Amino acid sequence: MVEKNSGEWDLPPAISGIYSGIQQVGHDFTSALCELLDNAITAQANQIDIKINLSHDNKVKAYILDNGNGMDEENLKKALTVGGTSTKGSKDSLGKFGFGLKTASTSQSVKTTIISNKENKNYIQVILDMDIITKENKATHPWTNDPENMAPDYLSMLEENYGPGTLIVWEDCKTFSEGPDGKKLENKDIKRSITKQIKDKIKPAVSLNYGKLIKENGITFKINNEEIESWDPFYKKLINHENEELKTIQRVLEEKQLRIMDVNKGTSLDLE
């Protein structure tokens, strides 16, 4: 006969399963990138440099470098804790639930390296590696605050900021290097894929999503050393060009301004 009893079960989560779940959250490269851009803006960065290239070891690496406030050990621990966030309760934060860095990074790369400097060149490096987490079934993140043990190429990029900031490196972005069948692409096709996604997806998304910040707040976004301009839906920059044919188009647009009719008030709004 089974003894009657009651109580509580304290069941710790399977960490590897949690990370596997957030890894499948559904980000494509562009939406994942925007998660990190949101974080940089929340950290008051006004310059964000994105680089995507094929490295010497035939892996596509993505670098996101900002000149924001940077993170110290405590901030990084919060940022890497599932459900944790270093900006919780802040009305200025674009992220609310503490999943952005983890979901974005694990969705795009098995390994992510983060180096940050909050002040006085107190650099700290931490690694988010899905292979380690899966193997140990623990949220284990190797870290160091000794510059001698940091990736020298990454550290030099951050040092060029001349102040606080954060560098995040997605070490192996298979979205560029693998075809639909999961097979590795040739180098020429990988480079073509990078160029195409930057032109067709990444630049338009950054231009649209952060256009107001670019135009009004002076935040600069660059991708592979090319500055991204704010979204210009009416092609004003093109129309204002010193070209008589384009100036004719401008005059036509001025004579026939786009109007949105307000059926409730019987008025119209001019779109400049």
PDB file of C-alpha atoms in Angstrom:
ATOM      1  CA  MET A   1       0.000   0.000   0.000  1.00  0.00           C
ATOM      2  CA  VAL A   2       1.315   3.457  -0.983  1.00  0.00           C
ATOM      3  CA  GLU A   3       1.910   5.739   1.973  1.00  0.00           C
ATOM      4  CA  LYS A   4      -0.172   8.934   1.783  1.00  0.00           C
ATOM      5  CA  ASN A   5       1.954  12.058   1.749  1.00  0.00           C
ATOM      6  CA  SER A   6       2.233  15.553   0.332  1.00  0.00           C
ATOM      7  CA  GLY A   7       4.851  18.220  -0.087  1.00  0.00           C
ATOM      8  CA  GLU A   8       6.712  20.123  -2.767  1.00  0.00           C
ATOM      9  CA  TRP A   9       9.031  19.104  -5.575  1.00  0.00           C
ATOM     10  CA  ASP A  10      11.856  21.495  -6.316  1.00  0.00           C
ATOM     11  CA  LEU A  11      12.693  20.676  -9.931  1.00  0.00           C
ATOM     12  CA  PRO A  12      15.625  22.633 -11.352  1.00  0.00           C
ATOM     13  CA  PRO A  13      15.287  23.267 -15.094  1.00  0.00           C
ATOM     14  CA  ALA A  14      17.365  21.420 -17.646  1.00  0.00           C
ATOM     15  CA  ILE A  15      19.613  24.283 -18.700  1.00  0.00           C
ATOM     16  CA  SER A  16      20.625  22.743 -22.012  1.00  0.00           C
ATOM     17  CA  GLY A  17      16.930  22.317 -22.891  1.00  0.00           C
ATOM     18  CA  ILE A  18      16.165  25.944 -22.051  1.00  0.00           C
ATOM     19  CA  TYR A  19      18.995  27.219 -24.219  1.00  0.00           C
ATOM     20  CA  SER A  20      18.017  24.865 -27.017  1.00  0.00           C
ATOM     21  CA  GLY A  21      14.522  26.346 -26.819  1.00  0.00           C
ATOM     22  CA  ILE A  22      15.584  29.986 -26.973  1.00  0.00           C
ATOM     23  CA  GLN A  23      17.945  29.066 -29.793  1.00  0.00           C
ATOM     24  CA  GLN A  24      14.889  28.152 -31.881  1.00  0.00           C
ATOM     25  CA  VAL A  25      12.967  31.339 -31.101  1.00  0.00           C
ATOM     26  CA  GLY A  26      12.625  32.170 -34.790  1.00  0.00           C
ATOM     27  CA  HIS A  27      15.058  35.032 -35.438  1.00  0.00           C
ATOM     28  CA  ASP A  28      16.513  35.562 -38.858  1.00  0.00           C
ATOM     29  CA  PHE A  29      19.868  37.346 -39.015  1.00  0.00           C
ATOM     30  CA  THR A  30      18.388  40.821 -39.407  1.00  0.00           C
ATOM     31  CA  SER A  31      15.920  40.602 -36.514  1.00  0.00           C
ATOM     32  CA  ALA A  32      18.621  39.098 -34.275  1.00  0.00           C
ATOM     33  CA  LEU A  33      20.979  41.915 -35.195  1.00  0.00           C
ATOM     34  CA  CYS A  34      18.326  44.497 -34.326  1.00  0.00           C
ATOM     35  CA  GLU A  35      18.076  42.979 -30.837  1.00  0.00           C
ATOM     36  CA  LEU A  36      21.722  43.881 -30.266  1.00  0.00           C
ATOM     37  CA  LEU A  37      21.282  47.316 -31.819  1.00  0.00           C
ATOM     38  CA  ASP A  38      18.425  47.934 -29.370  1.00  0.00           C
ATOM     39  CA  ASN A  39      20.765  47.022 -26.516  1.00  0.00           C
ATOM     40  CA  ALA A  40      23.452  49.384 -27.808  1.00  0.00           C
ATOM     41  CA  ILE A  41      20.983  52.270 -28.056  1.00  0.00           C
ATOM     42  CA  THR A  42      19.709  51.550 -24.539  1.00  0.00           C
ATOM     43  CA  ALA A  43      23.361  51.784 -23.423  1.00  0.00           C
ATOM     44  CA  GLN A  44      23.405  55.310 -24.933  1.00  0.00           C
ATOM     45  CA  ALA A  45      25.654  54.480 -27.858  1.00  0.00           C
ATOM     46  CA  ASN A  46      25.739  57.054 -30.643  1.00  0.00           C
ATOM     47  CA  GLN A  47      28.028  55.099 -32.932  1.00  0.00           C
ATOM     48  CA  ILE A  48      27.442  51.477 -33.878  1.00  0.00           C
ATOM     49  CA  ASP A  49      29.683  49.652 -36.325  1.00  0.00           C
ATOM     50  CA  ILE A  50      28.632  46.353 -37.877  1.00  0.00           C
ATOM     51  CA  LYS A  51      31.045  44.191 -39.817  1.00  0.00           C
ATOM     52  CA  ILE A  52      30.264  40.901 -41.537  1.00  0.00           C
ATOM     53  CA  ASN A  53      33.038  39.057 -43.303  1.00  0.00           C
ATOM     54  CA  LEU A  54      34.519  35.705 -44.176  1.00  0.00           C
ATOM     55  CA  SER A  55      37.413  35.076 -41.805  1.00  0.00           C
ATOM     56  CA  HIS A  56      40.659  33.261 -42.507  1.00  0.00           C
ATOM     57  CA  ASP A  57      39.228  30.075 -40.978  1.00  0.00           C
ATOM     58  CA  ASN A  58      36.380  30.107 -43.551  1.00  0.00           C
ATOM     59  CA  LYS A  59      33.742  31.093 -41.007  1.00  0.00           C
ATOM     60  CA  VAL A  60      31.463  34.080 -41.399  1.00  0.00           C
ATOM     61  CA  LYS A  61      31.859  36.357 -38.398  1.00  0.00           C
ATOM     62  CA  ALA A  62      29.622  39.263 -37.457  1.00  0.00           C
ATOM     63  CA  TYR A  63      30.992  42.053 -35.288  1.00  0.00           C
ATOM     64  CA  ILE A  64      28.769  44.571 -33.494  1.00  0.00           C
ATOM     65  CA  LEU A  65      30.796  47.343 -31.875  1.00  0.00           C
ATOM     66  CA  ASP A  66      29.267  50.262 -29.975  1.00  0.00           C
ATOM     67  CA  ASN A  67      30.511  53.193 -27.919  1.00  0.00           C
ATOM     68  CA  GLY A  68      27.799  52.919 -25.268  1.00  0.00           C
ATOM     69  CA  ASN A  69      28.224  52.782 -21.515  1.00  0.00           C
ATOM     70  CA  GLY A  70      29.823  49.350 -21.550  1.00  0.00           C
ATOM     71  CA  MET A  71      29.309  46.563 -19.019  1.00  0.00           C
ATOM     72  CA  ASP A  72      31.170  45.436 -15.946  1.00  0.00           C
ATOM     73  CA  GLU A  73      31.110  41.950 -14.427  1.00  0.00           C
ATOM     74  CA  GLU A  74      27.758  42.480 -12.695  1.00  0.00           C
ATOM     75  CA  ASN A  75      26.104  43.848 -15.847  1.00  0.00           C
ATOM     76  CA  LEU A  76      27.416  40.973 -17.957  1.00  0.00           C
ATOM     77  CA  LYS A  77      26.177  38.364 -15.503  1.00  0.00           C
ATOM     78  CA  LYS A  78      22.699  39.892 -15.650  1.00  0.00           C
ATOM     79  CA  ALA A  79      22.810  40.137 -19.435  1.00  0.00           C
ATOM     80  CA  LEU A  80      23.740  36.459 -19.768  1.00  0.00           C
ATOM     81  CA  THR A  81      21.229  35.181 -17.227  1.00  0.00           C
ATOM     82  CA  VAL A  82      18.101  33.808 -18.876  1.00  0.00           C
ATOM     83  CA  GLY A  83      15.309  36.132 -17.837  1.00  0.00           C
ATOM     84  CA  GLY A  84      17.822  38.598 -16.416  1.00  0.00           C
ATOM     85  CA  THR A  85      18.463  42.102 -17.687  1.00  0.00           C
ATOM     86  CA  SER A  86      20.717  44.909 -16.551  1.00  0.00           C
ATOM     87  CA  THR A  87      18.046  47.470 -17.537  1.00  0.00           C
ATOM     88  CA  LYS A  88      15.040  46.001 -15.734  1.00  0.00           C
ATOM     89  CA  GLY A  89      12.574  48.673 -14.691  1.00  0.00           C
ATOM     90  CA  SER A  90      14.096  51.330 -16.942  1.00  0.00           C
ATOM     91  CA  LYS A  91      11.515  53.167 -19.031  1.00  0.00           C
ATOM     92  CA  ASP A  92      14.237  53.921 -21.572  1.00  0.00           C
ATOM     93  CA  SER A  93      15.095  50.269 -22.181  1.00  0.00           C
ATOM     94  CA  LEU A  94      14.015  48.775 -25.505  1.00  0.00           C
ATOM     95  CA  GLY A  95      14.218  45.274 -24.015  1.00  0.00           C
ATOM     96  CA  LYS A  96      11.915  44.181 -21.205  1.00  0.00           C
ATOM     97  CA  PHE A  97      12.106  40.443 -20.688  1.00  0.00           C
ATOM     98  CA  GLY A  98      15.796  39.586 -20.408  1.00  0.00           C
ATOM     99  CA  PHE A  99      16.055  37.296 -23.435  1.00  0.00           C
ATOM    100  CA  GLY A 100      17.387  39.583 -26.186  1.00  0.00           C
ATOM    101  CA  LEU A 101      21.130  38.942 -26.080  1.00  0.00           C
ATOM    102  CA  LYS A 102      20.732  35.209 -25.498  1.00  0.00           C
ATOM    103  CA  THR A 103      18.038  34.526 -28.098  1.00  0.00           C
ATOM    104  CA  ALA A 104      19.635  36.721 -30.732  1.00  0.00           C
ATOM    105  CA  SER A 105      23.138  35.335 -30.298  1.00  0.00           C
ATOM    106  CA  THR A 106      22.314  31.638 -29.960  1.00  0.00           C
ATOM    107  CA  SER A 107      19.984  31.806 -32.958  1.00  0.00           C
ATOM    108  CA  GLN A 108      22.821  32.945 -35.209  1.00  0.00           C
ATOM    109  CA  SER A 109      25.991  31.385 -33.844  1.00  0.00           C
ATOM    110  CA  VAL A 110      26.970  28.472 -31.647  1.00  0.00           C
ATOM    111  CA  LYS A 111      29.651  30.651 -30.069  1.00  0.00           C
ATOM    112  CA  THR A 112      29.479  34.338 -29.137  1.00  0.00           C
ATOM    113  CA  THR A 113      32.331  36.375 -27.668  1.00  0.00           C
ATOM    114  CA  ILE A 114      31.609  39.566 -25.748  1.00  0.00           C
ATOM    115  CA  ILE A 115      34.246  42.088 -24.671  1.00  0.00           C
ATOM    116  CA  SER A 116      33.189  45.197 -22.803  1.00  0.00           C
ATOM    117  CA  ASN A 117      34.780  48.188 -21.143  1.00  0.00           C
ATOM    118  CA  LYS A 118      32.756  50.252 -18.704  1.00  0.00           C
ATOM    119  CA  GLU A 119      35.496  52.617 -17.598  1.00  0.00           C
ATOM    120  CA  ASN A 120      39.264  53.063 -17.283  1.00  0.00           C
ATOM    121  CA  LYS A 121      40.025  50.244 -19.740  1.00  0.00           C
ATOM    122  CA  ASN A 122      38.771  47.618 -17.308  1.00  0.00           C
ATOM    123  CA  TYR A 123      38.082  45.130 -20.072  1.00  0.00           C
ATOM    124  CA  ILE A 124      36.141  41.964 -19.435  1.00  0.00           C
ATOM    125  CA  GLN A 125      35.560  39.113 -21.886  1.00  0.00           C
ATOM    126  CA  VAL A 126      32.925  36.404 -21.621  1.00  0.00           C
ATOM    127  CA  ILE A 127      31.932  33.613 -23.996  1.00  0.00           C
ATOM    128  CA  LEU A 128      28.476  32.210 -24.674  1.00  0.00           C
ATOM    129  CA  ASP A 129      29.134  28.776 -26.163  1.00  0.00           C
ATOM    130  CA  MET A 130      26.249  26.415 -26.859  1.00  0.00           C
ATOM    131  CA  ASP A 131      28.584  23.421 -27.113  1.00  0.00           C
ATOM    132  CA  ILE A 132      29.768  23.978 -23.516  1.00  0.00           C
ATOM    133  CA  ILE A 133      26.238  24.535 -22.215  1.00  0.00           C
ATOM    134  CA  THR A 134      24.910  21.422 -23.961  1.00  0.00           C
ATOM    135  CA  LYS A 135      27.788  19.264 -22.764  1.00  0.00           C
ATOM    136  CA  GLU A 136      27.702  20.382 -19.117  1.00  0.00           C
ATOM    137  CA  ASN A 137      23.958  21.110 -18.876  1.00  0.00           C
ATOM    138  CA  LYS A 138      24.893  24.272 -17.004  1.00  0.00           C
ATOM    139  CA  ALA A 139      24.940  27.956 -17.920  1.00  0.00           C
ATOM    140  CA  THR A 140      28.730  27.950 -17.900  1.00  0.00           C
ATOM    141  CA  HIS A 141      30.378  30.998 -19.457  1.00  0.00           C
ATOM    142  CA  PRO A 142      34.196  31.210 -19.571  1.00  0.00           C
ATOM    143  CA  TRP A 143      35.362  34.727 -18.714  1.00  0.00           C
ATOM    144  CA  THR A 144      38.490  36.753 -18.058  1.00  0.00           C
ATOM    145  CA  ASN A 145      39.430  40.292 -17.113  1.00  0.00           C
ATOM    146  CA  ASP A 146      43.056  39.741 -18.124  1.00  0.00           C
ATOM    147  CA  PRO A 147      43.705  41.362 -21.540  1.00  0.00           C
ATOM    148  CA  GLU A 148      46.539  38.865 -22.082  1.00  0.00           C
ATOM    149  CA  ASN A 149      43.937  36.078 -22.242  1.00  0.00           C
ATOM    150  CA  MET A 150      41.533  37.900 -24.558  1.00  0.00           C
ATOM    151  CA  ALA A 151      41.285  37.574 -28.312  1.00  0.00           C
ATOM    152  CA  PRO A 152      43.843  40.221 -29.447  1.00  0.00           C
ATOM    153  CA  ASP A 153      42.020  41.126 -32.668  1.00  0.00           C
ATOM    154  CA  TYR A 154      38.773  41.726 -30.797  1.00  0.00           C
ATOM    155  CA  LEU A 155      40.448  43.670 -28.019  1.00  0.00           C
ATOM    156  CA  SER A 156      42.160  46.000 -30.490  1.00  0.00           C
ATOM    157  CA  MET A 157      38.798  46.780 -32.117  1.00  0.00           C
ATOM    158  CA  LEU A 158      37.357  47.802 -28.757  1.00  0.00           C
ATOM    159  CA  GLU A 159      40.457  49.805 -27.845  1.00  0.00           C
ATOM    160  CA  GLU A 160      39.910  51.948 -30.932  1.00  0.00           C
ATOM    161  CA  ASN A 161      36.721  53.247 -29.284  1.00  0.00           C
ATOM    162  CA  TYR A 162      38.926  55.353 -26.947  1.00  0.00           C
ATOM    163  CA  GLY A 163      36.444  54.884 -24.132  1.00  0.00           C
ATOM    164  CA  PRO A 164      33.594  52.715 -22.890  1.00  0.00           C
ATOM    165  CA  GLY A 165      31.827  50.333 -25.229  1.00  0.00           C
ATOM    166  CA  THR A 166      31.020  46.760 -26.095  1.00  0.00           C
ATOM    167  CA  LEU A 167      32.035  44.395 -28.873  1.00  0.00           C
ATOM    168  CA  ILE A 168      29.926  41.323 -29.621  1.00  0.00           C
ATOM    169  CA  VAL A 169      31.213  38.733 -32.081  1.00  0.00           C
ATOM    170  CA  TRP A 170      29.077  35.993 -33.573  1.00  0.00           C
ATOM    171  CA  GLU A 171      31.789  33.500 -34.388  1.00  0.00           C
ATOM    172  CA  ASP A 172      30.136  31.335 -37.055  1.00  0.00           C
ATOM    173  CA  CYS A 173      27.055  32.704 -38.842  1.00  0.00           C
ATOM    174  CA  LYS A 174      25.825  29.769 -40.886  1.00  0.00           C
ATOM    175  CA  THR A 175      22.993  31.796 -42.393  1.00  0.00           C
ATOM    176  CA  PHE A 176      25.588  33.101 -44.871  1.00  0.00           C
ATOM    177  CA  SER A 177      27.781  30.026 -45.227  1.00  0.00           C
ATOM    178  CA  GLU A 178      25.214  27.249 -45.690  1.00  0.00           C
ATOM    179  CA  GLY A 179      22.692  26.625 -48.427  1.00  0.00           C
ATOM    180  CA  PRO A 180      19.042  25.593 -47.922  1.00  0.00           C
ATOM    181  CA  ASP A 181      20.191  21.959 -47.821  1.00  0.00           C
ATOM    182  CA  GLY A 182      22.586  22.697 -44.953  1.00  0.00           C
ATOM    183  CA  LYS A 183      25.676  22.124 -47.095  1.00  0.00           C
ATOM    184  CA  LYS A 184      28.655  24.480 -46.893  1.00  0.00           C
ATOM    185  CA  LEU A 185      28.789  27.008 -49.715  1.00  0.00           C
ATOM    186  CA  GLU A 186      31.897  27.850 -51.679  1.00  0.00           C
ATOM    187  CA  ASN A 187      33.726  30.996 -50.609  1.00  0.00           C
ATOM    188  CA  LYS A 188      32.606  33.017 -53.630  1.00  0.00           C
ATOM    189  CA  ASP A 189      28.982  32.122 -52.908  1.00  0.00           C
ATOM    190  CA  ILE A 190      29.418  32.992 -49.226  1.00  0.00           C
ATOM    191  CA  LYS A 191      30.735  36.447 -50.130  1.00  0.00           C
ATOM    192  CA  ARG A 192      27.869  36.901 -52.567  1.00  0.00           C
ATOM    193  CA  SER A 193      25.405  35.912 -49.843  1.00  0.00           C
ATOM    194  CA  ILE A 194      26.882  38.461 -47.425  1.00  0.00           C
ATOM    195  CA  THR A 195      26.675  41.249 -50.001  1.00  0.00           C
ATOM    196  CA  LYS A 196      23.120  40.378 -50.976  1.00  0.00           C
ATOM    197  CA  GLN A 197      21.769  40.184 -47.419  1.00  0.00           C
ATOM    198  CA  ILE A 198      23.415  43.462 -46.465  1.00  0.00           C
ATOM    199  CA  LYS A 199      21.867  45.196 -49.477  1.00  0.00           C
ATOM    200  CA  ASP A 200      18.436  43.568 -49.497  1.00  0.00           C
ATOM    201  CA  LYS A 201      17.703  43.022 -45.803  1.00  0.00           C
ATOM    202  CA  ILE A 202      20.064  44.515 -43.241  1.00  0.00           C
ATOM    203  CA  LYS A 203      20.539  48.057 -44.556  1.00  0.00           C
ATOM    204  CA  PRO A 204      16.816  48.595 -45.299  1.00  0.00           C
ATOM    205  CA  ALA A 205      15.839  47.259 -41.854  1.00  0.00           C
ATOM    206  CA  VAL A 206      18.308  49.484 -39.984  1.00  0.00           C
ATOM    207  CA  SER A 207      17.379  52.480 -42.132  1.00  0.00           C
ATOM    208  CA  LEU A 208      13.670  51.974 -41.445  1.00  0.00           C
ATOM    209  CA  ASN A 209      13.725  50.860 -37.798  1.00  0.00           C
ATOM    210  CA  TYR A 210      16.259  53.436 -36.622  1.00  0.00           C
ATOM    211  CA  GLY A 211      15.678  56.181 -39.182  1.00  0.00           C
ATOM    212  CA  LYS A 212      14.342  58.664 -36.648  1.00  0.00           C
ATOM    213  CA  LEU A 213      17.314  58.090 -34.342  1.00  0.00           C
ATOM    214  CA  ILE A 214      19.691  58.593 -37.253  1.00  0.00           C
ATOM    215  CA  LYS A 215      17.991  61.780 -38.387  1.00  0.00           C
ATOM    216  CA  GLU A 216      17.055  63.408 -35.075  1.00  0.00           C
ATOM    217  CA  ASN A 217      19.468  61.964 -32.504  1.00  0.00           C
ATOM    218  CA  GLY A 218      22.583  61.820 -34.634  1.00  0.00           C
ATOM    219  CA  ILE A 219      23.184  58.119 -34.039  1.00  0.00           C
ATOM    220  CA  THR A 220      25.535  56.686 -36.644  1.00  0.00           C
ATOM    221  CA  PHE A 221      25.204  53.146 -37.965  1.00  0.00           C
ATOM    222  CA  LYS A 222      27.850  51.699 -40.263  1.00  0.00           C
ATOM    223  CA  ILE A 223      27.999  48.328 -41.935  1.00  0.00           C
ATOM    224  CA  ASN A 224      31.289  47.188 -43.438  1.00  0.00           C
ATOM    225  CA  ASN A 225      32.495  50.817 -43.155  1.00  0.00           C
ATOM    226  CA  GLU A 226      29.521  52.236 -45.093  1.00  0.00           C
ATOM    227  CA  GLU A 227      27.245  54.617 -43.214  1.00  0.00           C
ATOM    228  CA  ILE A 228      23.550  53.749 -43.252  1.00  0.00           C
ATOM    229  CA  GLU A 229      21.221  56.657 -43.962  1.00  0.00           C
ATOM    230  CA  SER A 230      17.752  57.176 -42.533  1.00  0.00           C
ATOM    231  CA  TRP A 231      14.810  55.910 -44.552  1.00  0.00           C
ATOM    232  CA  ASP A 232      13.734  58.430 -47.189  1.00  0.00           C
ATOM    233  CA  PRO A 233      10.300  57.230 -48.402  1.00  0.00           C
ATOM    234  CA  PHE A 234       9.715  60.262 -50.657  1.00  0.00           C
ATOM    235  CA  TYR A 235      13.266  60.268 -52.067  1.00  0.00           C
ATOM    236  CA  LYS A 236      13.823  63.873 -50.956  1.00  0.00           C
ATOM    237  CA  LYS A 237      17.573  63.487 -51.149  1.00  0.00           C
ATOM    238  CA  LEU A 238      17.300  62.345 -54.744  1.00  0.00           C
ATOM    239  CA  ILE A 239      14.825  65.086 -55.661  1.00  0.00           C
ATOM    240  CA  ASN A 240      16.970  67.816 -54.102  1.00  0.00           C
ATOM    241  CA  HIS A 241      19.883  66.762 -56.259  1.00  0.00           C
ATOM    242  CA  GLU A 242      21.301  69.446 -58.588  1.00  0.00           C
ATOM    243  CA  ASN A 243      19.635  68.036 -61.653  1.00  0.00           C
ATOM    244  CA  GLU A 244      17.060  69.928 -63.739  1.00  0.00           C
ATOM    245  CA  GLU A 245      15.083  66.814 -64.594  1.00  0.00           C
ATOM    246  CA  LEU A 246      14.807  65.864 -60.939  1.00  0.00           C
ATOM    247  CA  LYS A 247      13.901  69.439 -60.000  1.00  0.00           C
ATOM    248  CA  THR A 248      10.981  69.179 -62.444  1.00  0.00           C
ATOM    249  CA  ILE A 249       9.797  66.114 -60.547  1.00  0.00           C
ATOM    250  CA  GLN A 250      10.076  68.127 -57.338  1.00  0.00           C
ATOM    251  CA  ARG A 251       7.880  70.901 -58.720  1.00  0.00           C
ATOM    252  CA  VAL A 252       5.256  68.372 -59.781  1.00  0.00           C
ATOM    253  CA  LEU A 253       5.236  66.844 -56.311  1.00  0.00           C
ATOM    254  CA  GLU A 254       4.908  70.281 -54.733  1.00  0.00           C
ATOM    255  CA  GLU A 255       1.920  71.086 -56.964  1.00  0.00           C
ATOM    256  CA  LYS A 256       0.281  67.755 -56.219  1.00  0.00           C
ATOM    257  CA  GLN A 257       1.032  67.165 -52.587  1.00  0.00           C
ATOM    258  CA  LEU A 258       0.031  63.850 -51.176  1.00  0.00           C
ATOM    259  CA  ARG A 259      -3.081  64.246 -49.075  1.00  0.00           C
ATOM    260  CA  ILE A 260      -4.651  61.992 -46.521  1.00  0.00           C
ATOM    261  CA  MET A 261      -8.358  62.690 -46.191  1.00  0.00           C
ATOM    262  CA  ASP A 262      -9.808  62.769 -42.712  1.00  0.00           C
ATOM    263  CA  VAL A 263     -13.345  61.544 -43.351  1.00  0.00           C
ATOM    264  CA  ASN A 264     -14.428  62.368 -39.818  1.00  0.00           C
ATOM    265  CA  LYS A 265     -13.371  66.020 -39.851  1.00  0.00           C
ATOM    266  CA  GLY A 266     -13.550  66.661 -43.569  1.00  0.00           C
ATOM    267  CA  THR A 267      -9.994  67.976 -43.604  1.00  0.00           C
ATOM    268  CA  SER A 268      -6.767  66.865 -45.190  1.00  0.00           C
ATOM    269  CA  LEU A 269      -3.171  66.585 -44.075  1.00  0.00           C
ATOM    270  CA  ASP A 270      -0.229  67.567 -46.260  1.00  0.00           C
ATOM    271  CA  LEU A 271       2.698  65.174 -46.193  1.00  0.00           C
ATOM    272  CA  GLU A 272       5.965  67.029 -46.578  1.00  0.00           C
TER     273      GLU A 272
END
